[in-house]
Amino acid sequence: MKHATRSTEPPHPATPPAPDASDSGPDGTTHVEVLVIGAGISGVGAGIRLRTAGIHDFMIIEAADTFGGTWRANTYPGCQCDVPSRLYSYSFAPNPDWSHVYADQPEILSYVTGVAERHGLRDRTRFSTRMTDAQWQADQGRWLVRTTGGDYSCRFLIAGAGPWNEPRTPDLPGLEDFEGEVFHSARWNHDLDLTGRRVAVLGTGASAVQFVPEIVDKVARLEVFQRTAQWVLPKPNHAIPAVERRAMRVPRLRAAVAGAEYRAMELLGRGIRDPRRLRAAQALARAHLRRQVRDPGLRAALTPDYTIGCKRILFSNRYYPALTRPHVTVHPTAATRLEGDVLHGADGSRAKADTIVLGTGFHLLDMPLADAVRDDAGRSLADTWKGSPTAYLGTVTAGYPNAFLLLGPGLGTGHSSAFTILESQLSLVIGAIQATRDTPGARVEVRREVQDRYNVELQHALAKTVYNVGGCSSYYLDDNGRNSFSWPWSTDRLRSRVGRFDPRDFTITPATAPHDQEAHA
């Protein structure tokens, strides 16, 4: 992808060289002020905002060998964004050269990588380095982070690993003994030619809706196991002509178009908060299904029994037609076991396959990161959360000082750009760090009563949204049946509330003060 030659990105301040062996202690530990976990859109954004704020002593560690995060991992055919490209961008790095209204994976990956490179983050990033453990050291006022590339010590820890990076594999009896090919959509096997194969797809979420139309013409048979029908809306996607891309180089015009797209997405958000407003969207989805699927039996199987928006709304113009092909069978049931090369559905249906593609989602609310981040006593975030992730403004958790979680619990929406959420959080994070860093060894921590009061308010608001009252079971609900994923208010409110550091909500404790004597900011 060719990027714009003009940019409104902030200037790149002079940056000291990245830490090397000379910055390591006698035990080989690398010491930095800020350590960022992950080099996806969150980690890249964090690195740039740190530099812009004049905080240069930071490192990013990344388990993979390049930038991109979700957009590096998900390379399945047809992978594409469901948010308009002009909104799915850093506000400080607008790209007028998006080729389509909704960009595909290679273009988004190129964009994120290009922004990281232009801001000099490669020298600040240690690739092929996976965090294995992070523990707060109260006596030192620092985090000790163990990785596959050595130990790090940092004052501030920013976890930007993201919730869409750990594929969920179903507990399907017989799957381990299957002699055919098995892979998750986020670990697509590009070396495998699907031509002439009998392919079974487990799951019909956002990924499957995109890759099924891409593989349907290659395979001999396609068996789609659908646990729950999905609402699918038409996707108003098209190639952006060169004249329009040139026009988007005019900042005011680009802002006006992005603003119109933003307001359109916010209309959907209003419906999420007041499900009565979703009747028109649901009628459009029904008409879309009726127009593209003529067979009444298949149409009935593909018709959800819950309110649109309760689960993630999907967008596609090609998914339904792919399911109507004569060599495709939709099993409106969960797969319960695998015997040899035969999949058995809960409704008694059977399907032979030599290849299984898992479109079964990710560990979103049971994120592995939570098992690795521990407080001074060794208690992990997972232990603290007990199955229900909780954070103040989705960013900080009481008991874990100087630690920040990007795209954390309670911030997911069905209509907002992840970039908007991320940049709001980064304003809060930078504010907290700046309020603390001038006091050597000090810690900043959200007040527990503030966090508790906020989460009561959050759950009360969620109780009225379609996420909770729409009549479905979704990945928004955690192991305890609580919605730990969603933001129940508008994106404007998210920006204003999450996007600022309010010292009244936190305590800042100097390193020399006893743990029970806190100096309020």
XYZ file of C-alpha atoms in Angstrom:
521
model
C 0.000 0.000 0.000
C 1.286 3.422 -0.862
C 0.953 5.867 2.009
C 0.219 9.556 1.772
C 3.178 11.849 1.362
C 1.486 14.486 3.491
C 0.712 13.735 7.089
C -0.583 15.366 10.229
C 1.376 13.005 12.433
C 3.133 14.677 15.366
C 6.795 15.478 14.827
C 9.281 12.866 15.910
C 11.227 14.274 18.855
C 14.902 13.448 19.152
C 15.087 10.047 20.748
C 17.926 8.554 22.766
C 19.111 5.157 21.553
C 17.186 2.124 22.731
C 18.501 0.292 25.788
C 21.182 -2.267 25.076
C 23.451 -4.463 27.133
C 24.950 -1.393 28.798
C 21.552 -0.646 30.350
C 21.412 -4.056 31.986
C 22.164 -4.692 35.632
C 24.745 -7.146 36.915
C 22.165 -9.918 36.726
C 21.474 -9.213 33.048
C 18.128 -7.505 33.682
C 17.309 -4.669 31.272
C 16.055 -1.563 33.093
C 13.593 0.822 31.419
C 11.091 3.324 32.663
C 8.185 1.923 30.617
C 7.767 -1.530 29.130
C 5.027 -2.114 26.557
C 3.761 -5.648 25.918
C 2.735 -6.225 22.300
C 3.439 -4.439 19.010
C -0.029 -4.417 17.482
C -2.114 -1.274 17.111
C -2.105 -0.829 20.916
C 1.634 -1.199 21.410
C 2.481 0.938 18.392
C 0.084 3.645 19.558
C 1.529 3.503 23.089
C 5.083 3.845 21.829
C 4.233 6.879 19.711
C 2.278 8.592 22.488
C 5.114 7.988 24.963
C 7.602 9.633 22.613
C 5.258 12.540 21.902
C 4.929 13.083 25.672
C 8.707 13.219 26.023
C 9.004 9.780 27.616
C 11.863 8.162 25.734
C 13.047 5.438 28.092
C 10.725 2.682 26.937
C 10.832 -0.658 25.169
C 8.223 -2.729 23.347
C 8.409 -6.509 23.436
C 6.571 -8.590 20.851
C 6.185 -12.366 20.639
C 6.026 -12.321 16.829
C 8.708 -11.168 14.424
C 6.978 -8.045 13.140
C 4.425 -5.341 13.977
C 0.694 -5.726 13.440
C -0.813 -7.820 16.237
C -4.263 -8.996 15.187
C -3.625 -7.912 11.628
C -0.378 -9.884 11.495
C -1.949 -13.035 12.952
C -5.196 -13.087 10.974
C -4.238 -13.714 7.366
C -7.180 -15.899 6.375
C -8.660 -15.333 2.914
C -11.042 -12.401 2.856
C -9.862 -10.935 6.181
C -11.196 -7.402 6.298
C -12.216 -4.663 8.702
C -15.878 -4.059 9.601
C -15.270 -0.400 10.468
C -14.784 2.177 7.685
C -11.079 2.571 6.930
C -11.064 6.299 7.605
C -12.199 5.596 11.167
C -9.962 2.571 11.582
C -6.798 4.668 11.771
C -4.711 6.627 14.269
C -6.026 10.169 14.514
C -2.452 11.456 14.223
C -1.743 9.368 11.111
C -4.656 9.707 8.696
C -4.274 7.778 5.465
C -6.038 9.305 2.445
C -4.945 6.424 0.219
C -7.167 3.608 1.522
C -8.106 1.558 -1.543
C -11.561 0.532 -0.270
C -14.178 1.875 2.118
C -13.397 -1.165 4.287
C -9.721 -2.065 4.118
C -8.514 -5.641 3.952
C -5.877 -7.272 6.141
C -2.756 -6.699 4.025
C -3.540 -2.998 3.672
C -4.214 -2.523 7.392
C -1.040 -4.426 8.296
C 0.935 -2.259 5.884
C -0.582 0.851 7.437
C 0.236 -0.123 11.040
C 3.744 -1.248 10.111
C 4.359 1.924 8.126
C 3.290 4.153 11.027
C 5.558 2.220 13.403
C 8.513 2.469 11.046
C 8.073 6.192 10.401
C 8.067 6.817 14.144
C 11.260 4.851 14.674
C 9.705 2.118 16.787
C 11.701 -0.738 15.267
C 14.762 0.239 17.304
C 12.550 0.340 20.388
C 11.052 -3.095 19.835
C 12.369 -6.520 20.742
C 10.684 -9.035 18.447
C 10.402 -12.791 19.043
C 10.205 -11.986 22.744
C 7.247 -13.339 24.692
C 6.373 -12.241 28.213
C 6.081 -15.232 30.536
C 5.598 -13.499 33.900
C 5.293 -9.996 35.360
C 5.309 -9.317 39.099
C 5.116 -6.064 41.024
C 8.053 -5.512 43.379
C 6.642 -3.212 46.066
C 9.980 -2.677 47.828
C 11.525 -1.392 44.605
C 8.462 0.269 43.097
C 9.056 -1.603 39.847
C 7.753 -4.470 37.774
C 9.982 -7.473 37.160
C 9.040 -8.915 33.781
C 10.378 -12.250 32.644
C 10.454 -12.971 28.928
C 11.832 -15.501 26.505
C 14.500 -12.909 25.681
C 15.631 -12.128 29.219
C 14.360 -10.183 32.211
C 13.191 -6.575 32.270
C 12.639 -4.172 35.153
C 10.323 -1.220 34.591
C 8.501 1.445 36.592
C 5.417 1.314 34.375
C 3.924 -1.663 32.577
C 1.574 -1.174 29.613
C -0.119 -4.373 28.451
C -1.098 -3.986 24.813
C -1.345 -7.647 23.848
C -4.983 -7.223 22.857
C -7.886 -9.651 23.237
C -7.842 -11.074 19.701
C -4.488 -12.835 19.705
C -5.066 -16.186 21.420
C -7.238 -18.556 19.339
C -9.815 -20.657 21.154
C -9.803 -24.326 20.214
C -13.024 -26.240 20.952
C -13.000 -29.154 23.338
C -14.252 -31.556 20.688
C -13.861 -35.271 21.485
C -11.901 -36.981 18.749
C -10.280 -33.820 17.362
C -6.784 -34.762 18.566
C -7.052 -38.121 16.790
C -8.241 -36.658 13.503
C -5.830 -37.671 10.750
C -6.796 -34.862 8.405
C -5.781 -31.209 8.421
C -6.932 -28.932 11.251
C -6.175 -25.236 11.719
C -7.716 -22.144 13.293
C -8.696 -19.204 11.103
C -6.127 -17.074 12.936
C -3.412 -19.603 12.093
C -4.407 -20.163 8.480
C -2.447 -22.896 6.697
C -1.540 -21.154 3.453
C 0.584 -24.123 2.364
C -2.519 -26.321 2.146
C -4.351 -26.306 -1.170
C -8.065 -26.660 -0.428
C -8.903 -27.546 -4.029
C -11.028 -30.684 -4.148
C -11.083 -31.155 -0.377
C -14.031 -31.935 1.893
C -13.864 -29.045 4.332
C -15.798 -28.638 7.561
C -16.048 -25.192 9.147
C -16.806 -24.997 12.855
C -18.216 -21.620 13.805
C -20.011 -18.895 11.867
C -18.716 -15.705 13.453
C -16.964 -12.713 11.931
C -14.014 -14.683 10.540
C -16.082 -17.448 8.930
C -18.408 -14.924 7.295
C -15.344 -13.547 5.538
C -13.405 -16.694 4.622
C -16.284 -18.996 3.620
C -17.020 -17.050 0.390
C -13.306 -17.125 -0.446
C -12.913 -20.911 -0.257
C -16.323 -22.098 -1.434
C -15.329 -22.327 -5.110
C -12.192 -24.340 -4.354
C -13.541 -27.124 -2.184
C -15.376 -30.267 -3.275
C -17.698 -30.152 -0.246
C -18.231 -27.556 2.442
C -19.911 -28.538 5.707
C -20.692 -25.532 7.908
C -21.571 -26.184 11.548
C -23.522 -23.243 12.924
C -24.130 -23.260 16.664
C -26.047 -19.974 16.505
C -27.392 -18.069 13.512
C -25.938 -14.590 12.986
C -27.490 -11.334 11.875
C -25.721 -10.225 8.696
C -26.144 -6.770 7.183
C -25.143 -5.691 3.662
C -21.618 -4.283 3.494
C -21.465 -0.973 1.592
C -17.934 -1.579 0.386
C -16.405 -0.424 -2.862
C -13.082 0.590 -4.325
C -12.267 4.249 -3.714
C -11.501 5.965 -7.035
C -8.264 7.888 -7.450
C -10.066 11.230 -7.628
C -11.650 10.594 -4.217
C -8.314 9.521 -2.732
C -6.770 12.750 -3.986
C -9.623 14.705 -2.429
C -8.983 12.978 0.888
C -5.598 14.689 1.033
C -7.474 17.885 1.931
C -7.658 17.715 5.754
C -11.005 19.496 6.121
C -12.694 17.341 3.514
C -11.237 14.170 4.966
C -12.428 15.191 8.429
C -15.924 15.941 7.103
C -16.243 12.524 5.448
C -14.861 10.717 8.507
C -17.268 12.717 10.671
C -20.236 11.589 8.578
C -19.105 7.962 8.852
C -18.651 8.384 12.596
C -22.182 9.739 13.029
C -23.597 6.874 10.978
C -21.882 4.361 13.248
C -23.181 6.215 16.295
C -26.753 5.699 15.072
C -26.125 1.988 15.482
C -24.763 2.712 18.941
C -28.004 4.423 19.912
C -29.852 1.258 19.029
C -27.539 -0.815 21.170
C -28.423 1.370 24.144
C -32.133 1.377 23.247
C -33.022 -1.876 21.431
C -36.298 -0.412 20.166
C -34.216 1.668 17.758
C -32.829 -1.515 16.181
C -36.081 -2.514 14.461
C -35.056 -0.891 11.183
C -31.630 -2.566 11.245
C -33.194 -5.938 11.969
C -35.723 -5.458 9.177
C -32.852 -4.650 6.802
C -31.024 -7.803 7.893
C -34.156 -9.915 7.319
C -34.614 -8.406 3.866
C -30.946 -9.066 3.079
C -31.367 -12.721 4.060
C -34.669 -13.083 2.185
C -33.211 -11.570 -0.973
C -30.084 -13.751 -1.010
C -31.470 -17.070 0.284
C -34.549 -18.322 -1.570
C -34.775 -21.759 -0.003
C -37.205 -21.454 2.946
C -35.571 -24.266 4.922
C -32.091 -22.793 4.687
C -33.440 -19.321 5.331
C -35.113 -20.527 8.523
C -31.867 -22.130 9.671
C -30.015 -18.864 9.077
C -32.576 -16.676 10.879
C -31.503 -15.710 14.433
C -33.965 -15.892 17.315
C -32.526 -12.905 19.199
C -32.426 -9.139 18.711
C -29.807 -7.821 16.320
C -26.828 -6.381 18.213
C -27.049 -8.885 21.060
C -24.139 -10.649 19.369
C -21.612 -8.939 17.145
C -23.306 -7.666 13.989
C -21.708 -9.072 10.857
C -21.449 -7.485 7.414
C -21.198 -9.334 4.114
C -22.617 -9.322 0.605
C -21.210 -12.750 -0.262
C -21.723 -15.005 2.758
C -25.346 -15.977 2.186
C -24.863 -16.705 -1.550
C -21.924 -18.965 -0.668
C -24.168 -21.030 1.608
C -26.692 -21.590 -1.182
C -24.219 -23.408 -3.408
C -25.188 -27.047 -4.176
C -22.025 -28.505 -2.631
C -22.523 -26.642 0.673
C -24.456 -27.970 3.653
C -25.334 -25.842 6.653
C -25.739 -27.803 9.871
C -27.680 -25.538 12.255
C -26.169 -27.265 15.254
C -22.987 -27.552 17.261
C -20.496 -30.285 16.446
C -20.359 -32.625 19.433
C -17.723 -35.209 18.509
C -15.458 -36.471 15.771
C -15.254 -40.163 14.967
C -12.580 -40.880 12.397
C -13.354 -38.440 9.604
C -17.017 -38.009 10.520
C -18.281 -35.003 12.469
C -21.440 -35.534 14.517
C -23.829 -32.671 15.232
C -25.952 -32.261 18.333
C -29.044 -32.667 16.136
C -27.874 -36.058 14.864
C -26.495 -34.811 11.558
C -23.215 -36.181 10.215
C -20.562 -34.881 7.842
C -17.361 -36.369 6.467
C -14.327 -34.134 6.204
C -10.637 -34.346 5.420
C -10.009 -30.756 6.542
C -11.401 -28.834 9.510
C -11.202 -25.051 9.788
C -11.891 -23.663 13.249
C -13.698 -20.347 13.198
C -14.171 -20.610 16.954
C -12.954 -17.222 18.130
C -10.488 -16.151 20.777
C -9.773 -16.119 24.491
C -11.285 -12.688 25.034
C -12.359 -12.524 28.671
C -10.155 -15.381 29.862
C -7.088 -13.790 28.314
C -3.829 -15.685 29.037
C -2.162 -12.393 29.956
C -4.202 -12.333 33.163
C -2.460 -15.463 34.415
C 0.972 -13.903 33.895
C 0.529 -10.495 35.609
C 0.836 -10.731 39.406
C 0.808 -8.359 42.356
C 3.461 -8.126 45.058
C 2.009 -11.143 46.885
C 2.035 -13.259 43.721
C -1.698 -13.065 43.097
C -2.514 -12.975 39.381
C -5.050 -10.779 37.651
C -6.954 -13.965 36.837
C -7.095 -14.806 40.551
C -8.262 -11.297 41.349
C -10.923 -11.265 38.664
C -12.259 -14.769 39.422
C -13.740 -15.163 35.972
C -15.086 -11.603 35.676
C -12.453 -9.147 34.388
C -12.829 -5.787 36.108
C -10.961 -2.558 35.596
C -11.555 1.138 36.103
C -12.319 2.645 32.701
C -11.080 -0.618 31.209
C -7.504 0.451 31.948
C -6.371 0.022 35.562
C -7.128 -2.505 38.293
C -6.807 -1.835 42.026
C -3.935 -3.769 43.576
C -1.755 -3.553 40.465
C 0.102 -0.226 40.663
C 1.796 1.388 37.666
C 0.132 -1.128 35.331
C -2.208 -0.334 32.447
C -4.289 -2.603 30.230
C -5.131 -1.425 26.711
C -8.430 -2.478 25.106
C -9.321 -3.964 28.452
C -12.614 -5.112 29.990
C -15.745 -3.019 29.650
C -14.601 -1.064 26.603
C -15.877 -3.152 23.702
C -18.594 -1.719 21.495
C -20.496 -2.945 18.510
C -19.899 0.206 16.516
C -16.745 2.088 17.569
C -13.255 1.912 16.114
C -10.645 0.191 18.274
C -8.337 3.116 17.447
C -10.754 5.549 19.080
C -10.945 3.446 22.229
C -7.176 2.978 22.310
C -6.305 6.642 21.907
C -8.719 7.599 24.673
C -7.026 5.116 26.992
C -3.578 6.351 26.064
C -4.509 9.871 27.176
C -5.391 8.417 30.576
C -2.216 6.313 30.720
C 0.113 9.158 29.766
C -1.577 11.415 32.314
C -1.072 8.849 35.075
C 2.581 8.324 34.181
C 3.326 12.050 33.978
C 1.690 12.642 37.361
C 3.947 10.013 38.922
C 7.284 9.855 37.129
C 8.803 12.968 38.740
C 8.682 11.259 42.131
C 11.332 8.513 42.049
C 9.906 5.128 42.881
C 6.343 6.421 43.356
C 3.361 4.298 42.416
C 0.011 5.309 40.977
C -3.034 3.158 41.640
C -6.758 3.540 41.186
C -8.659 3.831 44.439
C -10.569 0.622 45.044
C -13.786 2.396 46.012
C -13.624 4.388 42.771
C -13.218 1.217 40.750
C -16.032 -0.537 42.604
C -18.411 2.403 42.221
C -17.625 2.689 38.523
C -18.262 -0.993 37.865
C -21.603 -0.877 39.643
C -22.519 2.027 37.361
C -21.207 0.117 34.336
C -23.237 -3.013 35.053
C -26.365 -0.977 35.783
C -26.074 0.701 32.375
C -25.296 -2.572 30.594
C -28.452 -4.117 32.011
C -30.493 -1.947 29.643
C -28.498 -2.588 26.476
C -29.211 -5.104 23.743
C -26.032 -6.922 24.801
C -27.816 -8.008 27.975
C -31.502 -8.030 27.034
C -31.327 -9.175 23.419
C -31.926 -12.837 24.225
C -28.615 -14.400 23.222
C -25.470 -15.874 24.724
C -22.386 -14.132 23.373
C -18.672 -13.794 23.971
C -19.499 -10.547 25.761
C -20.497 -12.672 28.768
C -17.781 -14.074 31.010
C -17.593 -17.405 32.842
C -19.922 -16.046 35.522
C -22.530 -14.867 33.027
C -21.598 -11.213 33.524
C -20.992 -8.806 30.675
C -17.328 -7.942 31.196
C -16.683 -6.894 27.622
C -18.982 -4.063 26.623
C -19.189 -0.280 26.981
C -22.842 0.752 27.423
C -22.602 4.441 26.528
C -21.775 6.534 23.457
C -18.357 6.846 21.862
C -18.375 10.557 22.691
C -18.791 9.682 26.343
C -16.011 7.121 26.057
C -13.680 9.763 24.671
C -14.484 12.297 27.375
C -14.532 9.922 30.332
C -11.787 7.469 29.478
C -9.649 10.066 27.718
C -8.455 11.967 30.771
C -6.549 11.309 33.956
C -8.414 12.555 37.029
C -6.028 12.538 40.014
C -8.984 12.374 42.421
C -9.592 8.791 41.285
C -6.074 7.650 42.118
C -3.531 7.575 44.908
C 0.095 8.376 44.302
C 2.323 6.847 46.933
C 5.989 7.892 47.262
C 8.434 5.007 47.503
C 9.560 6.140 50.953
C 6.035 6.117 52.422
C 4.744 3.077 54.321
C 2.184 1.107 52.344
C -0.633 2.210 54.654
C 0.163 5.911 54.314
C -0.860 7.172 50.933
C -0.254 10.651 49.583
C -3.285 11.605 47.565
C -2.553 13.298 44.306
